[in-house]
C-alpha positions as YAML, in Angstrom:
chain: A
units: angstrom
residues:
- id: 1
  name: UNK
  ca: [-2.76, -34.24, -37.73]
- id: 2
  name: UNK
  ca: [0.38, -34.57, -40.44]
- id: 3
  name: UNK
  ca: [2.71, -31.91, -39.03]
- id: 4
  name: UNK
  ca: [4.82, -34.50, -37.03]
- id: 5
  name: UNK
  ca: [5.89, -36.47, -39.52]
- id: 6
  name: UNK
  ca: [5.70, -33.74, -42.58]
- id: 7
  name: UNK
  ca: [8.14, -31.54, -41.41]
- id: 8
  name: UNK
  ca: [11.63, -31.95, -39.04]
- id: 9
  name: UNK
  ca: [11.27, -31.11, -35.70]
- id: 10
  name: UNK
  ca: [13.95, -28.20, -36.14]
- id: 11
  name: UNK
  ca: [11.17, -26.45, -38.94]
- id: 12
  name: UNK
  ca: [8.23, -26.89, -36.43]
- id: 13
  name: UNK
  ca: [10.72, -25.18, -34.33]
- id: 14
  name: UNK
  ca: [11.74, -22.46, -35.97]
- id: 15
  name: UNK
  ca: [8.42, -21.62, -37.94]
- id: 16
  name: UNK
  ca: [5.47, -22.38, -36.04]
- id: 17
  name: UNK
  ca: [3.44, -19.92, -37.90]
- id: 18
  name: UNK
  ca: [4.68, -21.73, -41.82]
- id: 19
  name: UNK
  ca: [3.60, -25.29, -39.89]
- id: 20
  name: UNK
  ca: [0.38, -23.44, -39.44]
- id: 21
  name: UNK
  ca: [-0.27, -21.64, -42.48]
- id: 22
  name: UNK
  ca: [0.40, -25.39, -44.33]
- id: 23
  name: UNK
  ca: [-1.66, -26.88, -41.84]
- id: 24
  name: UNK
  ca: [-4.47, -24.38, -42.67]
- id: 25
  name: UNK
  ca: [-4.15, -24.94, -46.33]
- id: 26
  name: UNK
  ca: [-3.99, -28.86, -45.94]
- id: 27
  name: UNK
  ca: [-6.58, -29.32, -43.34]
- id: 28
  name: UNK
  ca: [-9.15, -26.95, -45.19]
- id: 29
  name: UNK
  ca: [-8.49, -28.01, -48.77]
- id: 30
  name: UNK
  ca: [-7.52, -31.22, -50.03]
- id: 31
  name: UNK
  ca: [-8.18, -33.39, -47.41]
- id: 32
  name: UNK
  ca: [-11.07, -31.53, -45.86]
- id: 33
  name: UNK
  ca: [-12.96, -31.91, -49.77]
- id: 34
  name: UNK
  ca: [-11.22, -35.69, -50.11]
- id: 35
  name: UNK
  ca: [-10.94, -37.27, -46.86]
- id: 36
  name: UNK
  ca: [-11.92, -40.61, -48.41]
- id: 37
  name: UNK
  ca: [-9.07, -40.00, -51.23]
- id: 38
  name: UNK
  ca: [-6.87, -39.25, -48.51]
- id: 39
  name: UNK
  ca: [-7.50, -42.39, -46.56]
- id: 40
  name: UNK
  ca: [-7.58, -44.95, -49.61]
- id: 41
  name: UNK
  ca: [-3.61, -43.07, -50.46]
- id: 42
  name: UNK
  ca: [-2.75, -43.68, -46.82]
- id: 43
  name: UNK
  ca: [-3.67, -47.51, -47.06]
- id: 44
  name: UNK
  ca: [-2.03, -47.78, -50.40]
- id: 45
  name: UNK
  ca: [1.35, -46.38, -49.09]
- id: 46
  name: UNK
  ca: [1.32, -49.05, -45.88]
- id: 47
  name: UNK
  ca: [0.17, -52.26, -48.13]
- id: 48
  name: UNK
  ca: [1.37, -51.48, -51.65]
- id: 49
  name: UNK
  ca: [5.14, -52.87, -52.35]
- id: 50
  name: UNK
  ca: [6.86, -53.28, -55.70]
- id: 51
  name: UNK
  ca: [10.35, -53.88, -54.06]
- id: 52
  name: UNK
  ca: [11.73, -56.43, -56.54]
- id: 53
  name: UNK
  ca: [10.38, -54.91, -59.38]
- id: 54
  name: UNK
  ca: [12.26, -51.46, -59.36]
- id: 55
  name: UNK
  ca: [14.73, -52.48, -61.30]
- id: 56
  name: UNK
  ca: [12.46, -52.62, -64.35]
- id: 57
  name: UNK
  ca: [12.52, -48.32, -64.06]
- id: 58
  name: UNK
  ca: [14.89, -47.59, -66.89]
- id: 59
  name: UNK
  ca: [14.45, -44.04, -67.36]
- id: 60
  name: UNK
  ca: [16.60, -41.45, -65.15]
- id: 61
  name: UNK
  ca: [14.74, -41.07, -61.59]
- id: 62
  name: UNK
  ca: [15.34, -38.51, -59.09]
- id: 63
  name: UNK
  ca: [15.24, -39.53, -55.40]
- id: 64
  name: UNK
  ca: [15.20, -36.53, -52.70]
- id: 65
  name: UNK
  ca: [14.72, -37.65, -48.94]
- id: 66
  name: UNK
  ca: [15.31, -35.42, -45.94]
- id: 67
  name: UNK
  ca: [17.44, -36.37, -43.84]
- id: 68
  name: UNK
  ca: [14.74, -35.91, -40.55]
- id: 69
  name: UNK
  ca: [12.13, -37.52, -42.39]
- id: 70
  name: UNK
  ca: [10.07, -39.64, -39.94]
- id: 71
  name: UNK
  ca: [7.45, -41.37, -42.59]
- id: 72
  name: UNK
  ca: [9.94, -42.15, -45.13]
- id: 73
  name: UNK
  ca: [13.93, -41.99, -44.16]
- id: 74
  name: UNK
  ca: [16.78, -42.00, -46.12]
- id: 75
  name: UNK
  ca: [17.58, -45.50, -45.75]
- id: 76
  name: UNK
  ca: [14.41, -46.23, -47.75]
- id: 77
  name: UNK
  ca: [15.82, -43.82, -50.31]
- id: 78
  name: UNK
  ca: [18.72, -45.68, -50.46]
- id: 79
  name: UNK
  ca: [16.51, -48.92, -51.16]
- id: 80
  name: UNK
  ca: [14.69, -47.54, -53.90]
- id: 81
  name: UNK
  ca: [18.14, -45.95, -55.25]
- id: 82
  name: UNK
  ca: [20.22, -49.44, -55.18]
- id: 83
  name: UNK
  ca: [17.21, -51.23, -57.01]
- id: 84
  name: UNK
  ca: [16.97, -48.76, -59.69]
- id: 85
  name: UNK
  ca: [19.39, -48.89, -62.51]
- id: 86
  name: UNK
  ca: [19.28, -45.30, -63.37]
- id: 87
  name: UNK
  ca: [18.63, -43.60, -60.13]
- id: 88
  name: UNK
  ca: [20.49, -40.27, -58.49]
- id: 89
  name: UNK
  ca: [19.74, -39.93, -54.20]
- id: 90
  name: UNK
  ca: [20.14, -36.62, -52.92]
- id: 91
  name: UNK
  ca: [20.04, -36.65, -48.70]
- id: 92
  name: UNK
  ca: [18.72, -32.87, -47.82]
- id: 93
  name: UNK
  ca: [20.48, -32.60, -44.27]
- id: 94
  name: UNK
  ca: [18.09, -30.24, -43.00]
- id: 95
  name: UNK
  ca: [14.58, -31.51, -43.96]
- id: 96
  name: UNK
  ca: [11.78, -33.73, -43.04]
- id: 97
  name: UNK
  ca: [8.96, -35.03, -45.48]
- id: 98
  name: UNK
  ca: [8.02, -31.56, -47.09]
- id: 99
  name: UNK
  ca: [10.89, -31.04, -48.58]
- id: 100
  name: UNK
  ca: [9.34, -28.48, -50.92]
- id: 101
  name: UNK
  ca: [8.08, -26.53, -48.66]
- id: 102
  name: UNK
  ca: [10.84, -27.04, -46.16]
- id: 103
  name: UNK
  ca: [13.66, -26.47, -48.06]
- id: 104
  name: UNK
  ca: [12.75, -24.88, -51.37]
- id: 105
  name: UNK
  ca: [16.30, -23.34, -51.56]
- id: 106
  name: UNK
  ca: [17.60, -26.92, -52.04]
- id: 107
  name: UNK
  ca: [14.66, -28.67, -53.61]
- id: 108
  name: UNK
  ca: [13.93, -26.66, -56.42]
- id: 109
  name: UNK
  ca: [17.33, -26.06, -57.75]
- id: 110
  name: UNK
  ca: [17.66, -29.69, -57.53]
- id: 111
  name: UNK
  ca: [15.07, -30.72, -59.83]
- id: 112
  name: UNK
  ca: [15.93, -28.29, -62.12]
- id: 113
  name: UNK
  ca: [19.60, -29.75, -62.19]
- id: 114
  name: UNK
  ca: [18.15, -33.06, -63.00]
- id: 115
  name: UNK
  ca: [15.64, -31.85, -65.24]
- id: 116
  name: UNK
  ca: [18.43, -29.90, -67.19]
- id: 117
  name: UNK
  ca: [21.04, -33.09, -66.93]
- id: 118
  name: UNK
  ca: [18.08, -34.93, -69.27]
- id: 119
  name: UNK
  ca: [18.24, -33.01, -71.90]
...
């Protein structure tokens, strides 16, 4: 159902049996128990669009985009990160959409840069 566009096509790859255990967790939790939830967040994120109003985000924001992610690529990271005064975009190279669970070597250490730089 989501694995094509959650993770890169090198992670489906590599670690079928991660894809599945996710899948397993996703599938049979949140959206088995909120399946209408789901859909209403699926039809805000194709018709909701602030573009134009970004720039009124003043505090520090964090952007983190794989670099194979299919449902939102970096270019739309860039986007948000030009329109925001006080934005930081970090590419991952080697990641789709989960970047968490893809990449937790780069994501997490990351955030807690960022979260550290804000003190």
């Amino acid at each position: 159902m989501v694995m094509p566009w959650l993770f890169s096509k090198p992670f489906r790859q590599e670690h079928p049996e991660k894809v599945r255990e996710i899948k397993a967790r996703l599938t049979g939790g949140y959206l088995a128990r909120n399946s209408s939830a789901f859909e209403r967040q699926m039809k805000a994120n194709v018709t909701h669009d602030i573009r134009g109003q970004l720039n009124r985000i003043s505090l520090p924001t964090l952007i983190l985009v794989g670099k194979q992610d299919e449902l939102t690529p970096p270019r739309m990271g860039k986007e948000l990160e030009a329109e925001m005064p006080d934005a930081r975009l970090i590419v991952f190279e080697q990641a789709g959409h989960g970047l968490y669970w893809e990449a937790p070597h780069l994501f997490n250490p990351a955030v807690l840069d960022f979260l550290s730089d804000q003190k």
